[in-house]
XYZ file of C-alpha atoms in Angstrom:
752
model
C -0.174 -0.132 0.068
C 2.875 2.594 1.028
C 5.107 1.577 -2.691
C 1.362 2.312 -4.394
C 0.772 5.886 -2.615
C 4.485 6.580 -3.271
C 3.887 5.832 -7.018
C 1.045 7.741 -7.072
C 2.694 11.184 -5.372
C 5.986 10.207 -7.190
C 3.915 10.483 -11.064
C 1.768 13.471 -9.597
C 5.067 15.319 -9.088
C 6.845 14.111 -12.251
C 3.183 15.585 -13.997
C 2.922 18.923 -11.826
C 6.881 19.697 -12.822
C 6.659 18.334 -16.218
C 6.430 19.815 -19.781
C 2.529 19.058 -20.175
C 1.244 21.151 -16.805
C 3.576 23.940 -17.993
C 2.281 24.165 -21.359
C -1.447 24.084 -19.542
C -0.424 26.956 -17.694
C 0.940 28.993 -20.411
C -1.988 28.356 -22.055
C -4.568 28.943 -19.516
C -2.125 32.374 -18.991
C -2.386 33.337 -22.472
C -6.146 33.275 -22.811
C -7.257 34.142 -19.405
C -5.099 37.553 -18.976
C -6.637 39.415 -21.993
C -10.093 38.346 -20.454
C -8.851 39.801 -16.848
C -6.849 43.006 -19.021
C -9.953 44.273 -21.136
C -12.354 43.468 -18.705
C -10.639 45.889 -15.628
C -10.289 48.678 -18.852
C -13.798 48.223 -19.866
C -12.708 47.047 -23.344
C -14.523 43.337 -22.341
C -16.108 43.162 -25.432
C -13.321 42.308 -27.654
C -11.765 39.677 -25.122
C -14.095 36.790 -26.392
C -12.341 36.771 -29.856
C -8.950 37.561 -28.578
C -9.194 34.354 -26.061
C -10.955 32.390 -29.124
C -8.070 33.498 -31.410
C -5.379 32.228 -28.590
C -7.198 29.057 -28.060
C -7.577 28.065 -31.856
C -4.000 28.822 -32.402
C -2.276 26.729 -29.484
C -2.640 22.937 -30.850
C 0.598 23.358 -33.474
C 2.674 24.490 -30.679
C 4.326 21.183 -29.967
C 7.836 20.115 -28.663
C 10.605 20.683 -32.107
C 12.364 22.568 -33.593
C 11.729 26.721 -32.782
C 11.575 27.794 -36.332
C 8.723 25.221 -37.177
C 6.997 26.004 -34.133
C 6.587 29.847 -35.071
C 5.855 28.740 -39.146
C 3.810 26.518 -37.753
C 1.474 29.194 -35.678
C 1.907 31.299 -38.146
C 0.140 29.447 -40.737
C -2.610 28.343 -38.375
C -2.927 32.004 -38.022
C -3.766 32.926 -41.703
C -5.943 29.460 -42.145
C -8.114 30.092 -39.567
C -8.764 33.303 -40.192
C -9.690 32.718 -43.957
C -11.880 29.799 -42.485
C -13.623 32.132 -39.853
C -13.969 34.533 -42.431
C -16.217 32.186 -44.887
C -18.086 30.605 -42.627
C -19.277 33.863 -41.619
C -20.118 34.701 -44.845
C -21.767 31.610 -45.236
C -23.858 31.761 -42.432
C -27.058 33.207 -43.643
C -27.365 31.062 -45.830
C -27.360 27.529 -44.562
C -27.442 25.428 -48.213
C -24.678 27.733 -49.020
C -23.081 27.383 -45.184
C -22.984 23.196 -45.876
C -21.554 23.285 -49.000
C -18.690 25.502 -47.192
C -18.218 23.511 -44.047
C -18.088 20.169 -46.462
C -15.647 21.683 -48.795
C -13.632 23.267 -46.208
C -13.375 20.452 -43.564
C -12.546 18.496 -46.906
C -9.748 20.451 -47.511
C -8.161 21.584 -44.533
C -8.535 17.330 -43.798
C -5.961 17.146 -46.289
C -3.276 19.145 -44.867
C -2.601 16.524 -42.807
C -0.464 14.557 -45.542
C 2.654 16.896 -44.630
C 3.209 15.808 -41.378
C 2.114 15.448 -37.548
C 2.627 19.851 -36.923
C 0.295 19.846 -40.745
C -2.140 17.694 -38.806
C -2.339 19.902 -35.755
C -2.582 23.106 -37.926
C -5.571 20.979 -40.103
C -7.321 20.550 -36.136
C -7.177 24.216 -35.605
C -9.024 25.094 -39.005
C -11.392 22.870 -38.234
C -11.989 23.793 -34.825
C -11.911 27.395 -36.682
C -15.414 26.052 -38.217
C -17.225 24.704 -34.607
C -16.055 28.051 -33.065
C -17.367 30.523 -35.849
C -20.891 28.532 -35.837
C -20.914 29.710 -32.038
C -20.539 33.036 -32.980
C -23.369 35.012 -33.782
C -22.149 38.092 -36.315
C -24.238 39.043 -39.188
C -23.173 42.348 -39.851
C -19.400 42.327 -42.241
C -18.107 45.103 -39.989
C -18.624 43.298 -37.065
C -17.357 39.901 -39.196
C -14.474 42.256 -39.786
C -13.336 43.434 -36.393
C -14.345 39.223 -34.827
C -11.695 37.780 -37.279
C -9.234 40.855 -36.875
C -9.289 40.278 -33.522
C -9.226 35.944 -33.746
C -5.533 37.096 -35.131
C -4.581 39.431 -32.599
C -5.709 36.247 -30.594
C -3.232 33.845 -32.548
C -0.170 36.710 -32.331
C -0.709 36.957 -28.649
C -0.614 33.344 -28.260
C 2.824 33.135 -30.728
C 4.530 35.657 -27.992
C 3.301 33.871 -24.908
C 4.898 31.389 -26.546
C 7.872 32.580 -27.142
C 8.128 34.364 -24.231
C 7.655 31.332 -22.063
C 10.184 29.169 -24.342
C 12.544 32.209 -23.371
C 11.874 31.973 -19.332
C 12.319 27.801 -19.714
C 13.625 27.074 -23.310
C 14.593 23.486 -22.414
C 11.242 22.427 -21.006
C 10.108 20.583 -23.569
C 13.799 18.710 -24.531
C 14.146 17.500 -20.427
C 10.210 16.130 -20.968
C 11.261 14.230 -24.006
C 14.344 12.881 -23.229
C 12.654 11.868 -19.645
C 10.256 10.054 -21.604
C 12.750 8.422 -23.767
C 15.152 7.587 -20.985
C 11.201 5.541 -18.893
C 10.297 3.863 -22.442
C 13.980 2.482 -23.129
C 14.158 1.316 -19.489
C 10.630 -0.477 -19.760
C 11.785 -1.841 -23.379
C 15.384 -3.218 -21.431
C 12.901 -4.597 -18.849
C 10.705 -6.208 -21.353
C 13.604 -7.944 -22.958
C 14.624 -9.485 -19.757
C 11.338 -11.297 -19.657
C 11.641 -12.490 -23.294
C 15.064 -14.442 -22.217
C 13.443 -17.078 -19.878
C 9.991 -16.328 -19.724
C 9.206 -18.812 -22.950
C 4.970 -19.682 -22.742
C 4.950 -15.480 -22.334
C 7.195 -14.536 -24.989
C 4.506 -13.620 -28.219
C 2.769 -11.247 -25.505
C 6.252 -9.952 -24.465
C 7.404 -9.637 -27.894
C 4.236 -7.487 -29.506
C 4.636 -5.227 -26.133
C 8.386 -4.887 -27.299
C 7.090 -3.748 -30.875
C 4.725 -1.082 -29.516
C 7.865 0.482 -27.279
C 10.164 0.350 -29.624
C 7.420 2.341 -32.561
C 7.141 4.634 -29.093
C 11.264 5.018 -28.384
C 11.666 5.690 -32.453
C 8.723 8.321 -32.891
C 10.907 10.055 -29.702
C 13.729 9.876 -30.995
C 12.735 11.564 -33.843
C 11.344 14.381 -32.169
C 14.370 14.541 -30.019
C 16.597 14.886 -33.510
C 14.708 17.885 -34.474
C 14.707 19.918 -31.349
C 18.185 19.081 -30.713
C 19.684 19.089 -33.846
C 18.027 21.889 -35.445
C 18.753 23.882 -32.049
C 22.227 23.372 -32.144
C 22.508 24.695 -35.984
C 20.733 27.627 -34.689
C 22.223 28.576 -31.372
C 25.665 26.692 -31.851
C 27.516 24.841 -28.958
C 26.424 25.583 -25.419
C 27.051 23.003 -22.461
C 23.687 22.812 -21.797
C 23.195 21.552 -25.180
C 25.945 19.214 -25.776
C 24.723 17.473 -22.169
C 21.250 16.835 -23.908
C 22.847 15.678 -26.806
C 25.270 13.255 -24.773
C 22.358 11.584 -23.195
C 20.276 11.444 -26.773
C 23.300 9.904 -28.370
C 23.615 7.326 -25.442
C 19.883 6.565 -25.590
C 20.238 5.632 -29.485
C 22.950 3.426 -28.456
C 21.309 1.659 -25.476
C 18.282 1.505 -28.401
C 20.501 -0.223 -31.032
C 22.565 -2.640 -28.330
C 18.635 -3.683 -26.898
C 17.540 -4.375 -30.603
C 21.017 -5.809 -31.365
C 20.646 -8.411 -29.068
C 16.891 -10.045 -30.690
C 18.414 -13.233 -29.995
C 17.684 -16.603 -31.542
C 15.322 -17.371 -29.011
C 14.929 -21.382 -30.250
C 18.349 -21.739 -30.109
C 18.821 -20.137 -26.568
C 15.761 -22.584 -25.210
C 18.066 -25.364 -27.352
C 21.228 -24.573 -25.745
C 20.062 -24.157 -22.084
C 17.294 -26.483 -22.131
C 18.340 -28.134 -18.493
C 20.280 -25.183 -17.659
C 18.335 -21.986 -17.723
C 19.014 -21.043 -14.037
C 22.072 -19.413 -15.485
C 20.336 -16.954 -17.443
C 18.148 -15.367 -14.371
C 21.477 -13.063 -13.545
C 21.176 -12.172 -17.014
C 17.404 -11.266 -17.061
C 18.116 -9.413 -13.565
C 20.930 -7.210 -14.746
C 18.458 -6.333 -17.921
C 16.013 -5.775 -14.929
C 17.818 -3.569 -12.855
C 19.155 -1.303 -15.908
C 15.807 -0.760 -16.720
C 14.901 0.002 -13.825
C 17.862 2.473 -13.226
C 17.020 4.052 -16.443
C 13.337 5.319 -15.367
C 15.417 6.694 -11.925
C 17.362 8.633 -14.420
C 14.358 9.720 -16.348
C 12.130 10.930 -12.887
C 15.364 13.117 -12.242
C 15.235 15.053 -15.412
C 12.346 15.927 -14.232
C 12.071 16.686 -10.589
C 16.063 17.194 -9.765
C 17.976 15.240 -6.953
C 20.126 12.452 -6.271
C 21.664 10.264 -8.699
C 20.565 6.675 -7.673
C 23.379 4.372 -5.873
C 25.303 2.438 -8.448
C 26.249 -0.925 -5.856
C 23.380 -3.192 -7.157
C 24.029 -2.303 -10.549
C 27.927 -3.167 -10.797
C 26.996 -6.448 -7.993
C 24.415 -7.800 -10.672
C 26.980 -7.440 -13.503
C 29.693 -9.085 -11.084
C 27.237 -11.868 -10.744
C 27.249 -12.349 -14.740
C 30.306 -13.249 -14.553
C 29.876 -16.044 -12.077
C 27.019 -17.244 -13.568
C 29.247 -17.915 -16.800
C 31.789 -19.817 -14.938
C 28.921 -22.025 -13.162
C 27.463 -22.463 -16.300
C 30.847 -24.307 -17.833
C 31.598 -25.835 -14.821
C 28.276 -27.466 -14.712
C 28.155 -28.546 -18.174
C 31.790 -28.775 -18.688
C 33.865 -28.086 -22.157
C 34.272 -28.334 -25.185
C 30.278 -28.725 -25.090
C 29.605 -25.726 -22.684
C 31.391 -23.741 -25.679
C 28.322 -22.185 -27.720
C 26.381 -21.447 -24.192
C 29.490 -20.391 -22.796
C 29.943 -17.792 -25.699
C 26.109 -16.834 -25.705
C 26.705 -15.823 -22.172
C 29.549 -14.249 -22.996
C 28.166 -12.100 -25.893
C 25.264 -11.502 -23.526
C 27.728 -10.254 -21.056
C 29.708 -8.330 -23.105
C 25.975 -6.414 -24.549
C 25.433 -6.022 -20.843
C 28.402 -4.808 -19.998
C 27.975 -2.191 -23.120
C 24.755 -0.927 -21.794
C 25.856 -0.504 -18.466
C 28.903 1.835 -19.742
C 26.050 4.086 -21.898
C 24.203 4.049 -18.701
C 27.378 5.441 -16.551
C 27.808 7.668 -19.546
C 24.330 9.212 -18.562
C 24.966 9.349 -14.904
C 27.946 11.717 -15.515
C 26.496 13.791 -17.678
C 23.510 14.124 -15.264
C 26.469 15.063 -12.510
C 27.405 17.940 -14.949
C 30.613 16.209 -16.096
C 32.277 18.243 -18.926
C 32.853 15.477 -21.899
C 32.200 16.303 -25.207
C 33.791 13.242 -26.746
C 30.688 11.665 -27.798
C 28.940 15.084 -28.855
C 31.819 15.856 -31.498
C 29.256 15.692 -34.292
C 29.374 18.777 -36.623
C 26.606 21.068 -37.540
C 26.924 19.911 -41.118
C 27.170 16.157 -40.332
C 24.321 16.464 -38.004
C 21.884 17.852 -40.713
C 21.978 13.788 -42.088
C 20.490 12.514 -39.373
C 16.975 14.665 -39.648
C 14.145 13.499 -41.536
C 13.181 16.708 -43.595
C 9.616 16.529 -44.671
C 8.931 17.528 -48.114
C 6.112 20.341 -48.429
C 6.032 20.170 -52.262
C 1.941 20.807 -53.797
C 2.827 17.854 -55.481
C 2.591 15.869 -52.599
C -0.706 16.556 -51.930
C -1.383 15.774 -55.374
C -0.403 12.272 -54.883
C -2.876 12.084 -52.583
C -5.824 12.140 -55.038
C -6.394 9.353 -55.158
C -9.356 7.014 -53.711
C -6.124 4.533 -52.776
C -4.945 7.101 -50.420
C -6.205 6.623 -46.507
C -5.355 10.223 -45.920
C -8.135 10.839 -49.094
C -10.745 8.736 -48.345
C -10.697 10.380 -44.620
C -10.960 13.750 -45.834
C -14.185 12.649 -47.715
C -15.015 10.685 -44.782
C -15.042 13.835 -42.163
C -16.417 16.147 -44.480
C -19.455 14.351 -44.714
C -20.088 13.410 -41.183
C -19.464 17.161 -40.168
C -22.193 18.041 -42.567
C -24.267 15.083 -41.284
C -24.008 15.974 -37.515
C -24.648 19.723 -38.203
C -27.566 19.037 -40.456
C -29.052 16.328 -37.708
C -28.564 19.034 -34.931
C -30.098 22.188 -36.988
C -32.780 19.715 -38.066
C -33.485 18.435 -34.490
C -32.963 21.783 -32.757
C -30.588 20.820 -30.286
C -29.336 23.450 -28.530
C -25.725 24.275 -29.351
C -25.876 21.435 -32.357
C -22.365 23.060 -33.094
C -21.019 20.608 -29.905
C -21.874 17.567 -32.209
C -19.611 18.598 -34.743
C -16.704 19.231 -32.152
C -17.122 15.939 -31.028
C -16.510 14.591 -34.424
C -13.483 16.963 -35.290
C -11.781 15.971 -32.024
C -12.631 12.069 -32.021
C -12.445 11.181 -35.662
C -9.190 9.572 -37.272
C -8.114 7.977 -40.037
C -8.216 5.012 -38.450
C -11.140 3.015 -37.304
C -9.561 1.511 -34.086
C -8.693 4.815 -33.012
C -11.931 6.348 -33.433
C -13.746 3.951 -31.624
C -11.176 4.131 -28.525
C -11.326 8.049 -28.458
C -15.055 7.754 -28.772
C -15.336 5.711 -25.741
C -12.852 7.616 -23.662
C -14.688 10.635 -24.866
C -18.333 9.460 -23.983
C -16.915 8.112 -20.367
C -14.736 11.303 -19.469
C -17.823 13.588 -20.621
C -19.918 11.668 -18.186
C -17.594 11.761 -15.228
C -17.098 15.312 -15.770
C -20.903 16.119 -16.009
C -20.976 14.004 -12.801
C -18.519 16.293 -10.807
C -20.396 19.585 -12.229
C -23.660 18.321 -10.865
C -22.027 17.658 -7.494
C -20.129 20.942 -7.525
C -23.270 23.065 -8.776
C -26.015 21.186 -6.149
C -23.036 21.815 -3.063
C -22.629 25.653 -3.936
C -24.119 28.378 -6.393
C -21.030 30.782 -5.789
C -19.703 32.247 -9.225
C -16.384 32.857 -7.685
C -16.086 29.136 -7.283
C -17.254 28.238 -10.940
C -14.867 31.266 -12.332
C -11.901 29.667 -10.132
C -13.170 25.982 -11.229
C -13.148 27.040 -15.155
C -9.550 28.493 -14.821
C -8.265 25.246 -13.251
C -10.268 22.768 -14.864
C -9.073 24.354 -18.263
C -5.224 24.242 -17.256
C -5.763 20.395 -16.433
C -7.714 19.895 -19.776
C -4.404 21.582 -21.668
C -2.544 19.572 -19.676
C -4.017 15.940 -19.511
C -5.537 15.895 -23.443
C -2.140 13.748 -24.887
C -1.458 11.909 -22.007
C -5.104 10.688 -21.202
C -7.876 11.308 -23.396
C -10.219 10.332 -20.946
C -9.417 12.684 -17.674
C -8.852 15.597 -20.746
C -12.578 14.891 -21.769
C -13.298 15.339 -18.062
C -11.679 18.480 -17.448
C -13.073 19.945 -21.273
C -16.717 19.272 -19.482
C -16.263 20.732 -16.409
C -14.192 23.633 -18.041
C -17.361 24.469 -20.284
C -20.246 23.583 -17.631
C -18.901 26.174 -15.202
C -18.109 28.969 -18.188
C -21.791 28.639 -18.958
C -22.722 28.535 -15.540
C -21.055 31.891 -15.174
C -23.701 32.849 -18.319
C -26.921 30.889 -17.725
C -27.751 29.948 -14.382
C -29.583 26.487 -15.602
C -26.151 25.124 -15.803
C -28.218 20.889 -15.500
C -30.054 22.041 -19.399
C -26.058 23.115 -20.229
C -25.233 19.182 -18.948
C -27.860 17.586 -20.191
C -27.240 18.732 -23.719
C -23.372 18.527 -23.283
C -23.790 14.865 -23.014
C -26.557 13.971 -25.413
C -24.585 16.073 -28.550
C -20.888 13.849 -27.464
C -23.256 11.034 -27.480
C -24.416 11.844 -31.517
C -21.474 12.964 -32.247
C -19.055 9.722 -31.363
C -21.676 7.812 -32.542
C -21.864 9.671 -36.378
C -17.729 9.216 -35.945
C -17.786 5.740 -35.542
C -20.453 4.591 -38.035
C -18.756 6.824 -40.593
C -15.473 5.226 -40.308
C -16.935 2.314 -40.301
C -19.198 3.039 -43.557
C -18.079 5.762 -45.448
C -15.373 5.155 -47.494
C -13.492 2.692 -44.874
C -10.026 2.280 -45.000
C -8.808 -0.912 -43.663
C -5.235 -1.184 -42.588
C -4.328 -4.351 -44.083
C -5.182 -2.599 -47.251
C -2.262 0.012 -46.829
C 0.631 -2.467 -45.672
C 2.003 -3.301 -48.766
C 4.227 0.020 -48.974
C 5.141 0.224 -45.373
C 6.769 -3.611 -45.675
C 8.627 -3.014 -48.812
C 9.997 0.104 -47.688
C 11.160 -1.682 -44.290
C 12.541 -4.222 -46.230
C 14.369 -2.125 -48.800
C 15.835 -0.259 -45.576
C 17.114 -3.601 -44.029
C 18.681 -4.269 -47.356
C 20.218 -0.892 -47.250
C 21.355 -1.270 -43.387
C 23.038 -4.377 -44.233
C 24.715 -3.342 -47.062
C 26.400 -0.361 -44.844
C 27.404 -2.747 -42.083
C 29.325 -4.549 -44.861
C 30.677 -1.460 -45.852
C 31.607 -0.643 -41.873
C 33.157 -4.009 -41.365
C 35.363 -3.395 -44.127
C 36.599 0.168 -43.261
C 35.124 1.739 -39.588
C 35.987 5.095 -39.713
C 35.322 5.825 -43.310
C 32.275 4.222 -43.478
C 30.459 5.093 -39.934
C 28.693 7.795 -40.565
C 26.677 6.270 -43.498
C 26.614 3.378 -41.193
C 24.188 5.544 -38.789
C 22.296 7.055 -41.325
C 21.473 3.765 -42.570
C 20.777 2.788 -38.876
C 18.557 5.556 -38.586
C 16.236 4.874 -41.775
C 15.888 1.309 -40.808
C 14.768 1.713 -37.432
C 12.339 4.537 -38.405
C 10.616 2.530 -41.448
C 10.634 -0.555 -38.758
C 9.082 1.924 -36.296
C 6.195 2.483 -38.825
C 5.333 -1.024 -39.935
C 4.689 -1.679 -36.101
C 2.374 1.044 -36.102
C 1.108 0.003 -38.890
C 0.530 -3.513 -37.248
C -0.822 -2.094 -34.533
C -3.596 -0.420 -36.098
C -4.505 -3.528 -37.857
C -5.631 -5.289 -34.324
C -6.960 -2.127 -33.905
C -9.489 -2.758 -36.727
C -12.946 -4.956 -36.493
C -12.051 -8.713 -36.107
C -13.925 -9.281 -39.418
C -11.672 -6.643 -41.235
C -8.352 -8.441 -39.507
C -7.482 -10.072 -42.780
C -5.043 -12.453 -42.397
C -3.548 -11.036 -39.293
C -1.183 -13.798 -38.451
C 0.322 -13.824 -41.052
C 0.751 -9.801 -41.284
C 2.367 -10.715 -37.958
C 4.530 -13.064 -39.226
C 5.661 -10.479 -41.524
C 6.413 -7.929 -39.208
C 8.261 -10.722 -36.773
C 10.516 -11.412 -39.795
C 11.323 -8.362 -40.536
C 11.561 -7.201 -36.796
C 14.226 -10.275 -36.434
C 15.917 -8.994 -39.701
C 16.690 -6.035 -38.326
C 17.779 -7.125 -35.166
C 20.280 -9.131 -36.442
C 21.409 -7.258 -38.778
C 21.918 -4.635 -35.971
C 23.880 -7.288 -34.044
C 26.997 -7.334 -36.321
C 27.068 -3.923 -36.717
C 27.137 -3.034 -32.968
C 29.467 -5.717 -32.426
C 31.555 -4.346 -35.349
C 31.185 -0.975 -33.822
C 32.283 -1.771 -30.047
C 34.849 -4.055 -30.721
C 38.542 -4.487 -32.250
C 37.411 -6.725 -35.488
C 39.386 -8.874 -37.610
C 39.333 -8.253 -41.608
C 36.212 -9.042 -43.487
C 36.325 -12.058 -45.389
C 35.473 -12.710 -49.157
C 32.970 -15.173 -46.952
C 31.098 -12.692 -45.554
C 31.168 -10.037 -48.325
C 29.525 -13.240 -50.663
C 26.889 -14.425 -47.639
C 25.660 -10.518 -47.323
C 25.292 -9.900 -51.051
C 23.078 -13.245 -51.274
C 21.136 -12.226 -48.172
C 20.907 -8.630 -49.636
C 19.313 -9.994 -53.189
C 16.940 -12.069 -51.479
C 15.633 -9.177 -49.501
C 15.790 -6.860 -52.747
C 13.786 -9.499 -55.031
C 11.433 -9.918 -52.245
C 10.404 -6.461 -52.407
C 10.594 -6.510 -55.846
C 7.727 -9.211 -55.989
C 5.685 -7.188 -53.231
C 6.069 -4.476 -55.882
C 5.418 -6.173 -58.647
C 8.842 -5.618 -60.656
C 11.027 -7.835 -62.125
C 13.753 -9.886 -59.831
C 16.839 -7.951 -60.324
C 19.722 -10.976 -59.215
C 19.450 -14.301 -58.897
C 21.353 -15.236 -55.890
C 24.017 -18.163 -56.240
C 22.805 -20.891 -53.179
C 25.577 -23.095 -53.852
C 28.011 -20.528 -53.406
C 26.404 -19.474 -50.519
C 26.523 -22.315 -49.028
C 30.321 -22.690 -49.575
C 31.078 -19.779 -47.824
C 29.057 -20.304 -44.882
C 30.496 -23.499 -44.771
C 33.984 -22.080 -45.037
C 33.085 -19.807 -42.308
C 31.625 -22.256 -39.770
C 35.365 -24.502 -40.589
C 36.985 -21.094 -39.487
C 34.994 -21.169 -35.778
C 35.414 -24.859 -35.588
C 39.267 -24.274 -36.210
C 39.858 -21.904 -33.388
C 37.374 -24.075 -31.134
C 39.644 -27.277 -32.168
C 43.246 -24.777 -31.208
C 41.330 -23.584 -27.888
C 40.436 -27.361 -26.690
C 44.262 -28.123 -27.201
C 45.177 -25.316 -25.502
C 43.094 -26.258 -22.649
C 44.333 -30.343 -23.111
C 47.992 -28.448 -22.677
C 46.651 -27.298 -18.953
C 46.106 -23.654 -20.561
C 42.585 -23.107 -18.737
C 42.380 -19.230 -18.614
C 42.482 -17.651 -22.335
C 43.887 -14.636 -23.434
C 41.880 -12.060 -24.971
C 42.644 -12.106 -28.111
C 41.492 -15.675 -28.608
C 38.622 -14.738 -26.755
C 37.858 -11.995 -29.070
C 38.375 -13.940 -32.129
C 35.753 -16.574 -30.748
C 33.365 -14.539 -30.313
C 33.380 -12.987 -33.683
C 33.872 -16.261 -35.271
C 30.827 -17.259 -33.523
C 28.709 -14.636 -33.956
C 29.117 -13.810 -37.581
C 28.536 -16.940 -38.684
C 25.501 -17.538 -36.800
C 24.051 -14.373 -37.568
C 24.730 -15.034 -41.098
C 23.308 -18.126 -41.104
C 19.859 -16.518 -39.441
C 20.117 -13.579 -41.651
C 19.844 -15.985 -44.393
C 17.206 -18.246 -43.201
C 15.371 -15.283 -42.282
C 15.476 -13.330 -45.698
C 14.468 -17.153 -47.332
C 11.396 -17.272 -44.720
C 10.664 -13.489 -45.867
C 10.479 -14.701 -49.238
C 8.252 -17.024 -48.532
C 6.183 -15.373 -46.121
C 5.987 -12.145 -49.099
C 4.453 -15.260 -51.181
C 1.458 -15.957 -49.192
C 0.637 -12.432 -48.768
C 1.174 -11.513 -52.361
C -1.335 -14.462 -53.259
C -3.604 -14.143 -50.077
C -3.864 -9.652 -51.085
C -3.913 -9.577 -54.754
């Protein structure tokens, strides 16, 4: 009980000190301050429009580079002004208004094709429709004045946002780093469970895929924020510290992926000796918990956690290896001992990265890792293409974004028409619910609808209780401000909680205007349920876009990226210094492509069961691609972090064969001709020679043991590890690429 209470207190403290709550306070201040000032100066008639303009243009202010933030808010201001003016002008003519809403909602929705920030600008444009419907202005002068004041509100929010960024410039970066540390810690703990929990391996593997996607998304945002910020303001100690933490997090992520073991082989080797794996499992868990503890320090500050448990657990891994060798005995124990040694080596590297993060948090100056040149760093940024041609490419019913835009505009028009015909009070709330809830994906729309309804009901019940207890308008005013802050703070973290606070805010604001607050609550609940129902039904029936139909390009993308990653790894083996940068860029692209596939598969699982066509086959494709990525990362990570021998001809032959297999698989999925056939005989001979090399080293070691040399020297150990890893990983990669080809053939026959 005490532990649960302590956890809740820590969670609450992290939230109150985090960037989400800070952003909620900033937006609340930006809205409330003009209302207060203009009320004091007897100019309150201008205040509501300015407050609406502030609220309308806040969504695009999300973590990222300052330049993109400013551009995003300015574009949002122009869009909301245009939308508001058109809706105002057409409002007196109902049919014309419906046509305007349909066209605007369709075109504004399509802006989302330009990425996440663009989708938030699009949301502001859609929100402008609703807020304009809520305001009564018929005179052209009044309309122009109102629209102008909306622009003032938008510019006011931009000023407040820039000021808040100046006061706490690294609030978002620290929150992002904290979130990434926490997710990476959870990822390591899940991977620990994969090692021994055979019966729960598939369940844990799916959890790992979700975490992997979330981590990759955080990495992308951090790259934009840290590297763009570095370009703009140059190098500083605080910037370099955050960059050092980020680089260590990327390395930890790659190390974790690189250590995706062939678990069937591990089960085979350690069948009756799994007890020797327990300490390695514990080491991963301890490392994960340590990263989570460090994540909290970035937000709430405090002392670094003790290193004693980490060091002691790592020391036990050496004992575990020796115990295994003593029990099984050499040479039978060699494969298992090398596997444990590789696992220990991986955990040692993780430990070094964790200690590097600790040094940064101690503010020890160490720029060895942050020596990335600005020109070089820009190559790691994913640039968004804003050409008009991108928009034109989506003008096809095959495009999920076009289908979503059509679906959304039809749902909005239908919702507004239904509310008007039924003469519902505040019928625009139906439209608001549709805009907020509806997403291109059915599953997410359904989930948001459920959370929206539950949140609204919770908010309504709380509001009723408070209204029954007190009729004090001062209390309503305070609660309106407080609920507004928490609504903005929680909407991204917990949509259900955010919806509850939004309902509270609306009820208390209306309670200040209309004494009959219960009617407001009643209509709020009814309109929310109607809007949510329309959103779900529209997603299912109107131009539905089931995820399994959109997977081809995503699967081809990850296969192609994995092929390029393999080629970059091959080049790295030949020359580390010359090919290091290209390897890391290829690695980033491969990780992002895999993240996209993971996210696509999650969307498949959210669709109705009847629309999850061949989900088991799709999952096989996802896991095969993920395992291929992990196997390549395993080779690349070993090459990067160890002194290796020269790359052999056999290595080149096998990697070329695997690359061709991956390329041919992608070509088949795209209905293209096979580019190059692989020579299986030559590949088999190359692998036989690699295996023979490992066996020769093993025999040499056996002879040394027989001669009484029980302690192996470091060079011989590294040579054995390298030969074992390269030989096994290449054989595994070859098998995986062949399995992927077979799965792709089946996939193609089913979906075409």
